[in-house]
Coordinates of C-alpha atoms in Angstrom, one line a residue:
M627 CA -1.7 15.9 -10.6
L628 CA 0.2 17.9 -13.1
S629 CA 3.6 16.2 -14.9
I630 CA 5.8 19.4 -13.3
T631 CA 4.2 18.2 -9.4
L632 CA 5.0 14.5 -10.2
Q633 CA 8.6 15.6 -11.3
T634 CA 9.3 17.7 -8.3
N635 CA 7.9 15.1 -5.5
K636 CA 10.5 13.2 -7.4
K637 CA 13.2 14.6 -7.0
K638 CA 11.9 15.3 -3.2
Y639 CA 11.6 11.2 -2.5
L640 CA 15.1 10.5 -3.6
A641 CA 16.8 13.0 -1.8
Y642 CA 15.1 11.6 1.7
N643 CA 16.2 8.2 0.3
T644 CA 19.5 9.0 -0.5
W645 CA 19.4 10.5 3.4
R646 CA 18.3 7.3 4.7
K647 CA 20.6 5.0 2.7
K648 CA 23.3 7.0 4.3
F649 CA 22.1 7.1 7.8
F650 CA 22.1 3.0 7.5
L651 CA 25.7 2.9 6.1
S652 CA 26.8 6.1 8.8
Q653 CA 25.4 2.6 11.8
T654 CA 26.5 -0.5 9.9
P655 CA 29.2 0.3 7.2
K656 CA 29.2 -3.4 6.0
E657 CA 26.0 -4.4 6.7
G658 CA 24.6 -1.2 4.4
E659 CA 27.2 -1.6 1.5
V660 CA 26.4 -5.0 1.1
I661 CA 22.4 -5.1 1.1
L662 CA 22.0 -1.5 -0.2
H663 CA 24.7 -2.2 -3.3
L664 CA 26.1 -5.7 -3.6
L665 CA 22.7 -7.5 -2.9
P666 CA 20.8 -5.9 -6.3
W667 CA 23.7 -6.7 -7.9
L668 CA 23.7 -10.3 -7.2
L669 CA 19.9 -10.8 -7.8
S670 CA 20.9 -9.1 -11.5
L671 CA 23.9 -11.8 -11.9
N672 CA 23.5 -15.5 -12.8
H673 CA 27.4 -16.5 -12.3
P674 CA 29.1 -20.1 -10.8
L675 CA 31.3 -18.2 -8.8
A676 CA 28.5 -15.9 -6.8
P677 CA 26.1 -16.3 -4.5
G678 CA 22.6 -17.1 -5.7
Y679 CA 23.6 -18.8 -8.6
V680 CA 21.4 -21.0 -10.3
K681 CA 22.4 -23.8 -13.1
E682 CA 18.8 -24.3 -14.6
L683 CA 18.8 -20.2 -15.2
Q684 CA 19.3 -19.8 -18.6
D685 CA 18.8 -15.6 -18.2
P686 CA 19.4 -13.9 -15.6
F687 CA 17.1 -11.4 -13.5
H688 CA 16.9 -8.1 -13.5
V689 CA 16.1 -5.4 -11.0
F690 CA 14.9 -2.7 -12.7
L691 CA 16.9 -0.2 -13.6
I692 CA 20.2 -1.3 -12.0
E693 CA 22.7 0.0 -15.0
N694 CA 21.1 2.8 -14.4
S695 CA 22.6 2.7 -10.5
Q696 CA 26.0 4.8 -10.4
E697 CA 26.6 3.4 -7.3
I698 CA 26.7 -0.1 -8.2
L699 CA 28.4 0.4 -11.4
Q700 CA 30.9 1.7 -10.0
K701 CA 31.3 -0.9 -6.7
E702 CA 31.2 -3.7 -10.4
F703 CA 34.5 -4.1 -10.6
Q704 CA 35.1 -4.8 -6.6
Y705 CA 32.3 -7.7 -6.7
R706 CA 33.6 -9.3 -9.6
K707 CA 36.8 -9.3 -7.6
M708 CA 36.1 -10.3 -4.6
F709 CA 34.5 -13.5 -6.3
G710 CA 37.1 -14.1 -8.6
I711 CA 34.9 -13.3 -11.9
R712 CA 37.1 -12.3 -14.9
D713 CA 35.0 -11.6 -17.6
D714 CA 35.9 -8.3 -19.3
R715 CA 32.5 -6.9 -19.8
Q716 CA 30.1 -5.0 -16.7
T717 CA 27.4 -7.1 -16.1
V718 CA 24.3 -5.0 -14.9
R719 CA 25.0 -2.8 -17.4
F720 CA 24.0 -5.0 -20.5
L721 CA 19.8 -4.8 -20.4
S722 CA 19.0 -8.9 -19.6
R723 CA 16.5 -11.1 -21.3
G724 CA 15.3 -12.0 -17.9
R725 CA 12.1 -11.8 -15.8
I726 CA 12.1 -8.0 -14.0
I727 CA 12.5 -7.7 -10.4
E728 CA 9.7 -4.6 -9.6
G729 CA 11.8 -3.6 -6.6
I730 CA 14.1 -4.3 -3.5
Y731 CA 12.5 -2.5 0.0
T732 CA 13.3 -2.7 3.5
I733 CA 11.1 -2.3 5.9
G734 CA 11.5 -1.5 9.5
S735 CA 14.5 0.1 11.6
V736 CA 17.3 0.1 9.9
G737 CA 17.9 3.8 8.8
T738 CA 16.7 5.5 11.3
I739 CA 17.4 5.6 15.3
S740 CA 15.7 2.6 16.2
Q741 CA 17.7 0.4 14.3
T742 CA 20.5 -1.2 17.0
S743 CA 22.7 -4.1 16.9
Q744 CA 19.9 -6.1 17.7
S745 CA 18.3 -4.9 14.3
D746 CA 17.1 -7.3 12.3
C747 CA 16.6 -6.1 8.1
D748 CA 13.3 -6.9 7.0
I749 CA 13.3 -6.9 2.6
W750 CA 10.8 -7.1 0.4
I751 CA 12.1 -8.7 -3.1
C752 CA 8.9 -7.1 -4.8
I753 CA 8.1 -9.1 -8.4
D754 CA 4.8 -8.7 -11.1
R755 CA 4.2 -12.5 -10.3
S756 CA 1.5 -12.2 -13.5
A757 CA 4.7 -12.1 -15.8
F758 CA 6.4 -14.9 -14.5
S759 CA 6.5 -18.7 -15.0
D760 CA 5.9 -21.4 -11.7
E761 CA 9.4 -22.8 -12.8
E762 CA 10.4 -18.7 -12.7
V763 CA 10.0 -18.6 -9.4
T764 CA 11.0 -21.0 -8.2
F765 CA 14.2 -20.2 -9.2
L766 CA 14.2 -17.3 -7.8
N767 CA 13.4 -18.3 -4.8
R768 CA 15.7 -20.9 -4.8
K769 CA 18.7 -17.9 -5.7
I770 CA 16.9 -16.0 -2.6
N771 CA 17.7 -18.5 -0.1
L772 CA 21.0 -19.2 -1.3
I773 CA 22.1 -15.6 -1.2
K774 CA 20.9 -15.5 2.8
G775 CA 23.1 -18.9 3.0
W776 CA 25.9 -16.6 2.0
L777 CA 24.8 -13.5 4.1
D778 CA 24.1 -15.3 7.0
S779 CA 27.9 -16.4 6.9
Q780 CA 29.2 -13.0 6.2
I781 CA 27.3 -10.2 7.9
R782 CA 26.3 -9.9 11.5
M783 CA 22.6 -8.1 11.0
P784 CA 19.9 -11.1 10.4
V785 CA 18.3 -10.7 6.9
Y786 CA 15.2 -11.9 6.0
F787 CA 13.8 -11.8 2.6
F788 CA 9.8 -11.8 1.6
L789 CA 9.2 -12.6 -2.0
T790 CA 5.8 -10.1 -2.6
D791 CA 3.7 -10.0 -5.9
V792 CA 2.8 -6.2 -6.2
E793 CA -0.9 -7.6 -6.8
D794 CA -0.6 -8.9 -3.0
V795 CA 0.7 -5.3 -1.5
R796 CA -2.0 -3.8 -3.6
H797 CA -4.8 -5.8 -2.3
C798 CA -2.7 -5.8 1.5
R799 CA -2.9 -9.8 1.2
F800 CA 0.2 -10.8 3.6
G801 CA -1.3 -14.6 4.3
H802 CA -1.4 -16.7 7.1
I803 CA 0.8 -15.6 10.3
D804 CA 4.5 -17.4 9.8
F805 CA 7.8 -16.9 11.2
E806 CA 8.1 -13.2 10.3
S807 CA 5.0 -12.4 9.1
S808 CA 1.7 -11.1 10.9
G809 CA -0.3 -12.8 8.6
S810 CA -4.4 -11.8 9.1
A811 CA -3.5 -10.1 11.9
Q812 CA -2.6 -6.6 10.2
K813 CA -3.3 -5.9 6.5
N814 CA -3.4 -1.8 6.0
I815 CA -0.8 -1.5 9.3
L816 CA 1.2 -3.2 7.3
K817 CA 1.1 -1.3 4.9
E818 CA 1.0 1.9 6.7
E819 CA 4.4 0.6 7.8
F820 CA 5.5 0.0 4.7
Y821 CA 5.0 3.3 3.5
R822 CA 6.4 5.1 6.6
T823 CA 9.6 3.3 6.6
S824 CA 10.6 1.9 4.1
I825 CA 14.2 2.5 2.3
L826 CA 14.2 1.7 -1.6
I827 CA 17.1 0.1 -2.7
C828 CA 16.5 -0.4 -6.2
G829 CA 14.1 -0.7 -8.6
K830 CA 10.7 1.3 -9.2
I831 CA 9.7 4.6 -6.8
P832 CA 6.4 3.5 -4.7
F833 CA 3.7 5.8 -6.5
W834 CA 2.0 6.6 -3.2
W835 CA 5.4 8.2 -2.3
V836 CA 4.9 10.6 -5.1
C837 CA 0.9 10.8 -5.5
R838 CA 0.8 14.4 -3.8
D839 CA -0.3 17.8 -4.6
D840 CA -0.3 21.0 -2.2
H841 CA -2.7 22.9 -4.1
A842 CA -5.5 19.9 -5.0
P843 CA -6.8 16.9 -3.5
V844 CA -5.1 14.0 -5.9
D845 CA -7.3 11.0 -6.9
Y846 CA -4.9 8.1 -6.2
Q847 CA -6.5 5.2 -9.2
E848 CA -7.2 8.6 -11.4
A849 CA -3.5 10.1 -11.3
F850 CA -1.5 6.6 -11.9
L851 CA -3.6 5.6 -14.7
K852 CA -2.7 8.9 -16.5
N853 CA 1.0 8.7 -15.9
Q854 CA 0.7 4.8 -17.6
Q855 CA -0.8 5.8 -20.3
S856 CA 0.6 9.3 -21.2
D857 CA 3.7 9.1 -23.7
I858 CA 5.7 11.3 -21.3
G859 CA 4.9 9.2 -18.2
E860 CA 7.4 8.2 -15.2
I861 CA 8.3 4.5 -15.7
D862 CA 10.0 4.0 -12.5
L863 CA 7.3 4.2 -10.7
I864 CA 5.1 1.4 -9.1
D865 CA 1.4 0.6 -8.1
F866 CA 1.1 -1.1 -4.5
G867 CA -2.1 0.6 -4.2
D868 CA -3.3 3.8 -2.1
L869 CA -3.9 3.7 2.0
T870 CA -6.2 6.2 3.1
S871 CA -7.8 4.6 6.3
V872 CA -7.1 1.8 8.7
S873 CA -10.5 -0.1 10.1
R874 CA -11.1 -0.3 13.6
P875 CA -11.5 -4.0 13.9
E876 CA -8.0 -3.9 12.5
F877 CA -6.7 -2.6 15.0
Y878 CA -7.5 -5.0 17.5
G879 CA -5.5 -8.1 15.5
A880 CA -2.5 -5.4 15.2
A881 CA -2.5 -5.0 19.3
L882 CA -3.3 -9.1 19.6
W883 CA -0.1 -9.3 17.5
Q884 CA 2.0 -6.3 19.1
L885 CA 1.2 -8.2 22.7
N886 CA 2.5 -11.8 20.9
K887 CA 5.7 -9.8 19.7
S888 CA 6.0 -8.1 23.5
L889 CA 7.1 -12.0 24.9
T890 CA 10.3 -11.3 23.6
H891 CA 10.7 -8.1 21.5
P892 CA 8.6 -5.5 24.9
L893 CA 10.4 -2.4 24.2
K894 CA 9.9 -2.6 20.9
S895 CA 5.9 -3.6 21.5
I896 CA 5.6 -0.8 24.3
I897 CA 6.1 1.5 21.4
K898 CA 4.0 -0.2 18.4
M899 CA 1.5 -0.4 21.2
L900 CA 1.3 2.9 22.3
L901 CA 1.2 3.9 18.8
L902 CA -1.8 1.8 17.9
R903 CA -3.9 3.0 20.7
M904 CA -3.1 6.7 19.3
F905 CA -4.7 5.5 16.5
V906 CA -7.6 4.1 17.9
E907 CA -7.9 6.6 20.3
S908 CA -8.0 9.6 17.6
P909 CA -9.5 7.6 13.9
E910 CA -9.7 11.0 12.3
E911 CA -6.7 11.6 12.1
D912 CA -5.0 11.6 9.6
L913 CA -2.5 8.2 9.6
L914 CA 0.8 8.6 10.1
C915 CA 2.9 7.7 7.1
H916 CA 0.6 10.7 5.7
K917 CA 2.0 12.7 8.2
F918 CA 5.0 11.9 7.7
R919 CA 5.0 12.1 4.1
D920 CA 3.3 15.9 3.8
W921 CA 6.4 16.5 6.3
I922 CA 8.8 15.2 4.4
Y923 CA 7.3 17.9 1.3
D924 CA 7.0 20.5 3.6
R925 CA 9.4 20.7 6.1
E926 CA 10.7 24.3 6.4
D927 CA 14.1 23.1 7.3
P928 CA 15.7 20.8 4.9
Q929 CA 18.5 20.1 7.1
M930 CA 15.9 18.3 9.9
P931 CA 16.9 14.9 9.6
A932 CA 14.6 12.9 7.6
D933 CA 14.0 10.2 10.3
P934 CA 10.7 7.9 10.2
S935 CA 11.9 7.0 13.8
L936 CA 12.0 10.2 15.1
F937 CA 8.9 10.9 13.5
T938 CA 6.8 8.7 14.7
M939 CA 9.0 9.1 18.6
K940 CA 7.7 13.1 18.4
A941 CA 3.8 12.1 17.0
V942 CA 3.5 9.5 20.4
L943 CA 4.6 12.2 22.7
D944 CA 3.1 15.1 21.6
Y945 CA 0.1 12.3 21.8
Y946 CA 0.5 11.5 25.6
N947 CA 2.1 15.1 26.8
Q948 CA -1.4 16.2 27.8
R949 CA -3.6 12.7 28.0
A950 CA -1.3 10.4 29.9
R951 CA -0.6 10.1 33.9
V952 CA 3.1 12.1 35.0
D953 CA 4.6 8.6 35.5
H954 CA 3.2 7.0 32.7
F955 CA 4.8 9.6 30.3
E956 CA 8.3 9.1 31.9
F957 CA 8.2 5.9 31.7
M958 CA 7.1 6.3 28.0
K959 CA 10.1 8.7 27.3
K960 CA 12.9 5.9 29.4
C961 CA 11.5 3.6 27.0
F962 CA 12.1 5.5 23.9
Y963 CA 15.8 5.8 25.5
L964 CA 15.9 2.7 25.6
R965 CA 15.1 1.5 22.5
Y966 CA 16.5 3.6 20.3
E967 CA 19.5 2.6 22.2
M968 CA 20.2 6.3 22.8
K969 CA 23.9 7.4 24.8
M970 CA 23.7 10.9 25.4
L971 CA 26.3 12.7 27.7
T972 CA 29.2 10.7 26.4
G973 CA 32.5 11.3 25.1
S974 CA 31.8 10.0 22.0
Q975 CA 28.1 10.3 20.5
S976 CA 27.2 9.0 17.4
L977 CA 25.1 10.4 14.9
K978 CA 21.9 9.3 16.1
E979 CA 22.3 11.1 19.6
E980 CA 22.6 14.1 17.4
V981 CA 19.2 13.7 15.2
A982 CA 17.6 12.3 18.4
S983 CA 18.5 15.5 20.1
E984 CA 15.6 17.0 18.5
V985 CA 13.3 15.5 20.5
F986 CA 14.6 15.1 23.7
K987 CA 15.3 18.9 24.3
T988 CA 11.6 19.3 24.0
Y989 CA 10.5 16.2 26.1
K990 CA 14.0 15.9 28.5
L991 CA 15.0 12.8 30.7
S992 CA 17.1 14.2 33.8
R993 CA 20.7 14.1 34.1
K994 CA 20.1 11.1 36.2
D995 CA 17.8 8.8 34.4
I996 CA 19.8 9.2 31.8
F997 CA 23.0 8.3 33.3
A998 CA 21.2 5.1 34.8
L999 CA 20.0 4.4 31.3
N1000 CA 23.2 4.5 29.9
E1001 CA 23.9 1.5 32.0
F1002 CA 21.1 -0.6 31.0
N1003 CA 22.4 -4.1 30.7
A1004 CA 24.9 -3.3 34.0
W1005 CA 21.5 -3.2 36.2
P1006 CA 21.0 -5.6 39.4
L1007 CA 19.0 -8.3 38.4
W1008 CA 16.7 -7.4 41.1
D1009 CA 16.2 -3.8 39.2
Q1010 CA 15.7 -5.9 35.8
I1011 CA 13.1 -7.6 37.1
H1012 CA 11.6 -4.8 38.4
F1013 CA 12.0 -2.7 34.7
G1014 CA 10.7 -6.0 32.6
G1015 CA 7.5 -6.4 35.2
L1016 CA 6.5 -2.6 34.6
M1017 CA 7.0 -3.0 31.1
F1018 CA 5.2 -6.1 30.9
E1019 CA 2.5 -4.9 33.0
F1020 CA 2.2 -1.5 30.7
V1021 CA 2.2 -3.4 27.4
T1022 CA -0.8 -5.5 28.9
D1023 CA -2.5 -2.1 30.1
I1024 CA -2.5 -0.9 26.7
Y1025 CA -3.8 -3.6 25.4
R1026 CA -6.8 -3.7 27.3
S1027 CA -7.9 -0.4 26.9
I1028 CA -7.4 -1.2 22.9
V1029 CA -9.9 -3.9 23.5
A1030 CA -11.7 -2.3 25.2
M1031 CA -12.7 0.0 22.9
Q1032 CA -12.6 -2.6 19.9
K1033 CA -15.4 -5.2 21.3
D1034 CA -14.9 -8.0 19.5
E1035 CA -14.8 -7.2 16.4
T1036 CA -11.9 -9.6 14.8
E1037 CA -13.3 -10.6 12.4
L1038 CA -11.0 -8.9 9.5
I1039 CA -8.7 -12.0 11.3
D1040 CA -7.9 -15.7 10.3
P1041 CA -9.2 -18.0 12.9
C1042 CA -6.6 -19.8 12.4
D1043 CA -4.1 -16.9 13.0
L1044 CA -6.4 -16.0 16.1
T1045 CA -5.8 -19.1 17.4
I1046 CA -2.2 -19.1 17.1
I1047 CA -1.5 -16.1 19.3
G1048 CA -3.8 -16.9 21.3
R1049 CA -2.7 -20.5 22.1
K1050 CA 1.4 -18.6 22.4
I1051 CA -0.2 -14.9 24.6
S1052 CA -1.9 -17.9 26.8
S1053 CA 1.5 -20.3 27.1
S1054 CA 3.3 -17.3 28.5
M1055 CA 0.8 -15.3 30.8
D1056 CA -1.4 -17.9 32.0
A1057 CA -0.9 -19.4 35.7
R1058 CA -1.5 -23.3 35.8
A1059 CA -0.6 -25.2 38.9
F1060 CA 2.8 -27.1 38.9
K1061 CA 3.9 -24.5 36.4
I1062 CA 6.9 -22.6 36.0
P1063 CA 6.3 -19.2 36.1
L1064 CA 8.1 -16.7 33.3
L1065 CA 10.6 -13.9 34.5
H1066 CA 10.5 -10.4 32.0
I1067 CA 14.0 -9.3 32.3
S1068 CA 13.9 -6.4 29.8
A1069 CA 18.1 -6.4 29.0
D1070 CA 19.8 -8.7 26.6
S1071 CA 22.2 -9.6 29.4
A1072 CA 21.6 -9.2 32.6
K1073 CA 23.6 -9.1 35.2
L1074 CA 23.8 -12.0 37.5
P1075 CA 24.0 -11.7 41.1
V1076 CA 25.3 -14.4 43.4
L1077 CA 22.2 -16.7 44.0
T1078 CA 21.9 -18.8 47.4
F1079 CA 19.3 -21.5 48.2
A1080 CA 18.2 -21.0 51.8
H1081 CA 15.8 -23.6 53.9
Q1082 CA 13.6 -22.4 56.4
A1083 CA 10.3 -24.1 57.8
G1084 CA 9.9 -26.5 55.3
L1085 CA 10.6 -23.8 52.6
W1086 CA 13.5 -23.6 50.1
Q1087 CA 14.1 -19.8 48.8
V1088 CA 16.5 -18.1 45.7
L1089 CA 18.1 -15.0 48.0
S1090 CA 20.3 -12.3 46.1
P1091 CA 21.7 -9.8 47.5
D1092 CA 20.1 -7.2 45.8
A1093 CA 17.0 -7.9 46.3
G1094 CA 17.3 -7.8 49.9
A1095 CA 15.3 -9.6 52.3
E1096 CA 12.3 -11.0 49.2
P1097 CA 13.1 -14.2 47.5
I1098 CA 13.9 -14.7 43.4
I1099 CA 11.6 -17.5 44.0
A1100 CA 10.5 -19.8 47.0
N1101 CA 8.4 -23.2 47.2
E1102 CA 8.8 -26.5 48.9
D1103 CA 10.4 -28.2 46.5
A1104 CA 14.3 -27.3 45.9
V1105 CA 14.0 -28.5 42.4
F1106 CA 11.1 -26.5 41.4
C1107 CA 12.9 -23.5 42.2
L1108 CA 15.7 -24.9 40.4
T1109 CA 14.1 -25.2 37.4
Y1110 CA 12.5 -21.4 37.7
L1111 CA 16.1 -20.3 37.6
V1112 CA 17.3 -22.3 34.5
W1113 CA 14.2 -21.8 32.7
N1114 CA 14.4 -18.6 33.3
G1115 CA 17.6 -18.0 32.1
I1116 CA 19.2 -16.6 35.4
F1117 CA 21.1 -19.7 36.4
D1118 CA 24.7 -19.5 36.7
P1119 CA 26.4 -22.7 38.2
V1120 CA 29.7 -20.7 39.2
Q1121 CA 27.0 -18.0 41.7
I1122 CA 25.2 -20.3 43.0
R1123 CA 25.6 -21.0 47.0
M1124 CA 23.5 -22.5 49.9
L1125 CA 23.0 -21.6 53.4
P1126 CA 23.5 -24.5 55.7
N1127 CA 20.3 -26.5 56.3
H1128 CA 19.3 -29.7 58.0
T1129 CA 18.4 -31.1 54.2
P1130 CA 20.7 -34.1 52.4
V1131 CA 20.3 -31.2 49.5
T1132 CA 24.3 -30.7 48.8
V1133 CA 24.9 -27.3 46.8
Q1134 CA 26.8 -29.6 44.3
E1135 CA 24.0 -31.5 43.6
L1136 CA 21.9 -28.5 42.8
I1137 CA 24.6 -27.7 40.7
N1138 CA 24.9 -30.8 39.0
L1139 CA 20.8 -30.9 38.8
G1140 CA 20.7 -27.1 37.1
K1141 CA 23.1 -27.9 34.5
T1142 CA 21.7 -31.2 33.5
T1143 CA 18.5 -29.2 33.2
R1144 CA 19.9 -27.0 31.0
D1145 CA 21.3 -29.0 28.5
V1146 CA 18.2 -30.2 28.2
F1147 CA 15.4 -28.0 27.8
G1148 CA 17.1 -24.6 27.3
V1149 CA 15.7 -21.4 28.7
Y1150 CA 12.9 -20.6 28.1
D1151 CA 12.8 -18.7 24.4
I1152 CA 9.1 -18.7 22.8
A1153 CA 10.2 -17.2 19.6
T1154 CA 11.9 -20.1 18.8
V1155 CA 8.8 -22.2 18.5
H1156 CA 6.9 -22.5 15.5
F1157 CA 3.8 -21.3 14.8
S1158 CA 2.3 -24.3 13.6
R1159 CA 2.9 -26.1 17.2
F1160 CA 0.1 -24.1 18.5
L1161 CA -2.4 -25.5 16.6
E1162 CA -1.7 -28.9 17.7
E1163 CA -3.2 -30.2 20.7
E1164 CA -1.2 -30.2 23.7
A1165 CA 1.9 -33.1 24.5
I1166 CA 4.5 -33.4 26.3
S1167 CA 7.6 -32.6 24.2
R1168 CA 10.3 -33.6 26.5
M1169 CA 10.9 -34.4 29.7
L1170 CA 13.8 -35.8 32.6
I1171 CA 12.8 -37.8 35.2
V1172 CA 14.5 -37.2 38.6
I1173 CA 14.5 -39.8 41.1
S1174 CA 15.9 -39.6 44.9
F1175 CA 16.8 -35.8 44.1
D1176 CA 16.9 -35.1 47.6
D1177 CA 16.9 -38.9 49.3
A1178 CA 20.1 -39.6 52.2
D1179 CA 19.1 -43.2 52.0
F1180 CA 20.2 -45.1 48.4
T1181 CA 17.8 -48.4 48.2
M1182 CA 15.9 -50.2 45.5
D1183 CA 12.8 -48.6 46.4
I1184 CA 11.8 -45.6 44.8
K1185 CA 10.0 -43.4 46.9
D1186 CA 11.1 -39.7 45.9
I1187 CA 10.8 -38.4 41.8
R1188 CA 10.1 -35.5 39.7
V1189 CA 8.7 -35.1 36.3
V1190 CA 10.1 -32.1 34.6
F1191 CA 8.9 -31.5 31.2
K1192 CA 8.1 -29.0 28.8
N1193 CA 4.5 -29.1 26.4
N1194 CA 4.8 -27.8 22.5
W1195 CA 3.7 -24.5 23.6
E1196 CA 6.7 -23.8 25.3
E1197 CA 5.7 -24.3 28.7
M1198 CA 7.6 -25.8 31.7
F1199 CA 6.2 -28.3 34.8
V1200 CA 7.7 -30.0 38.0
R1201 CA 5.5 -32.2 39.4
R1202 CA 6.8 -34.8 42.7
F1203 CA 5.5 -38.1 42.9
S1204 CA 5.9 -41.1 45.9
S1205 CA 6.6 -44.1 43.5
L1206 CA 7.2 -44.9 40.3
E1207 CA 3.2 -46.3 40.2
K1208 CA 1.6 -43.1 40.5
M1209 CA 4.0 -41.1 38.1
R1210 CA 3.1 -43.8 35.3
M1211 CA -0.9 -42.7 36.6
F1212 CA -0.5 -39.6 36.1
L1213 CA 1.5 -40.2 32.3
L1214 CA -1.6 -41.8 31.9
K1215 CA -4.7 -39.8 32.9
T1216 CA -3.2 -36.7 31.2
G1217 CA -3.2 -38.8 27.8
K1218 CA -0.6 -36.1 26.4
I1219 CA 2.4 -37.9 25.8
S1220 CA 3.9 -37.3 22.3
P1221 CA 4.9 -40.0 20.3
R1222 CA 7.9 -37.8 19.9
M1223 CA 8.5 -37.4 23.4
E1224 CA 12.0 -37.1 24.7
T1225 CA 13.2 -38.6 27.6
F1226 CA 16.3 -37.5 29.8
Y1227 CA 16.7 -39.1 33.5
Y1228 CA 19.0 -37.6 36.0
I1229 CA 20.0 -39.8 39.6
Q1230 CA 22.9 -38.8 42.1
R1231 CA 25.6 -41.2 40.6
N1232 CA 27.0 -41.9 44.3
N1233 CA 24.2 -44.1 44.4
K1234 CA 24.6 -47.6 44.7
Y1235 CA 21.8 -48.5 42.7
Y1236 CA 22.2 -45.9 40.0
E1237 CA 22.3 -48.0 37.1
K1238 CA 19.3 -50.5 38.5
I1239 CA 16.9 -47.5 38.7
I1240 CA 17.7 -46.0 35.8
E1241 CA 16.6 -49.1 33.5
R1242 CA 13.4 -49.7 35.8
A1243 CA 12.6 -45.9 35.1
K1244 CA 13.6 -46.5 31.3
N1245 CA 11.5 -50.1 31.2
M1246 CA 8.5 -47.9 32.8
I1247 CA 8.1 -45.7 29.9
A1248 CA 8.6 -47.5 27.6
Q1249 CA 5.9 -49.6 28.7
I1250 CA 3.6 -46.5 29.6
L1251 CA 4.5 -45.6 25.4
A1252 CA 3.8 -48.8 23.4
G1253 CA 0.1 -49.3 25.5
R1254 CA -0.5 -45.9 23.6

């Protein structure tokens, strides 16, 4: 590859990267300014008044060529003033003797039309680990954590840092699964996403981005080696490794991971699952990152928005336009529109709508659909439930089709990771006796209607005015129905009603118990459960004992007990017993009581034996735990 070609490619890449930064700043000016300019400055500074100060660090770390960034240099006086730093010299203009941070990069939706008000920002801070001592890595980790703590208090966008060794990225070693990483479940696919979506905040340009020639094929390793050995070689390039293809078994792991993500982010997962199925069905096709890079360099209209999410949306819709059922294709368009938080046909369209209109001119949505989707968060609860169910059904169908093509090819996934993902998915999807089923509500804040408890022919039903005659939930036990509302996040004390009936249950007791249940268990949120929990054996982690809830005769003889409990895999259950002894036998038989289990109690306050009954129940639980 000729040097002049390399120079031309660098200019095009930097122009593209500048556009991405400008778009990021246009979407979220405060967050963009902090992440794109202040962050690399803080990483290259070690001052007691600035966030990220590490007392033991003798020489500050140094982001590669930060002293050449005119944007940061122009803002340095402002930054020093912000933190009360009165040193006269401009810190980053003087080369540091400290270790070099090779580059800082975003990965994902920021700076694209898929960035939304709920987007977080994943940032890779890349170093050559072999050049750092263990102590220096410890200091850098501490510095990063201190800066993150400050960012969490200053900006609304959640920021997650990943300290990454260049060698690990080169060989696609992304570790095991943790809260933020997909670990061994996707290797090359994660690198494909990085090359396609990343923004260079500060530091070295990924050599992959400039390793391209229109006139002849280029050997990546040979080209990088020649550039490195040349006296006039470009020093601002970094070798993250080439990416030519993704093995078929890896698509299974990535699909499994996305199904896992769909439990909390269904819209985002649908789009990624569609992309994965497209890859699996067309293995001979170039990877999307290659197509995007070619499009950036070869596009005839340089004014066309250089947006990877726009490119991805168009590629997916182009692919499925002739392959998917008409109703499925229409659903895909709606999912893209909602995922990207579009607001077309309104009086205040942003740059995002202008960019996305390029695709929606080709794949049109009706005006009726656009107006309805613009009001998505205000849809009636029943419509939210219905649409969420369609989304979950759609993503599981895509997953099944990928699995069918992959068969049992799972050898690239760490067995530990398979266990974690498998148990997490099972806990959310599998039906079990006495388990509270889950709703798949797609909006972040669904509009909650009045919910009315009705009792007829021995069955409790919860009715909603927007659901017609179909109940939200029906069960013989009112406590089960109430727990269902609480666990699925649709319990609102001021919106609970009850039709007249002959049972001793009152609407006020339903409200009281609902509040207690929510205080004890919260609402379903599997994203908050640390992945390590799914490597543990199943155990009850928290339990609420509800005594004589619908018993009008207050006596010392306890004949009606509900045990509402949650396990360490975020599954909720409701069991009913006719005596303390039967409850005791159940707890002993299951053998799933955790030593760390927290126990709570509920009994109507107007029960004259309140204190004595509570004491009896507590003693029994204490005896069971002591006998383990």
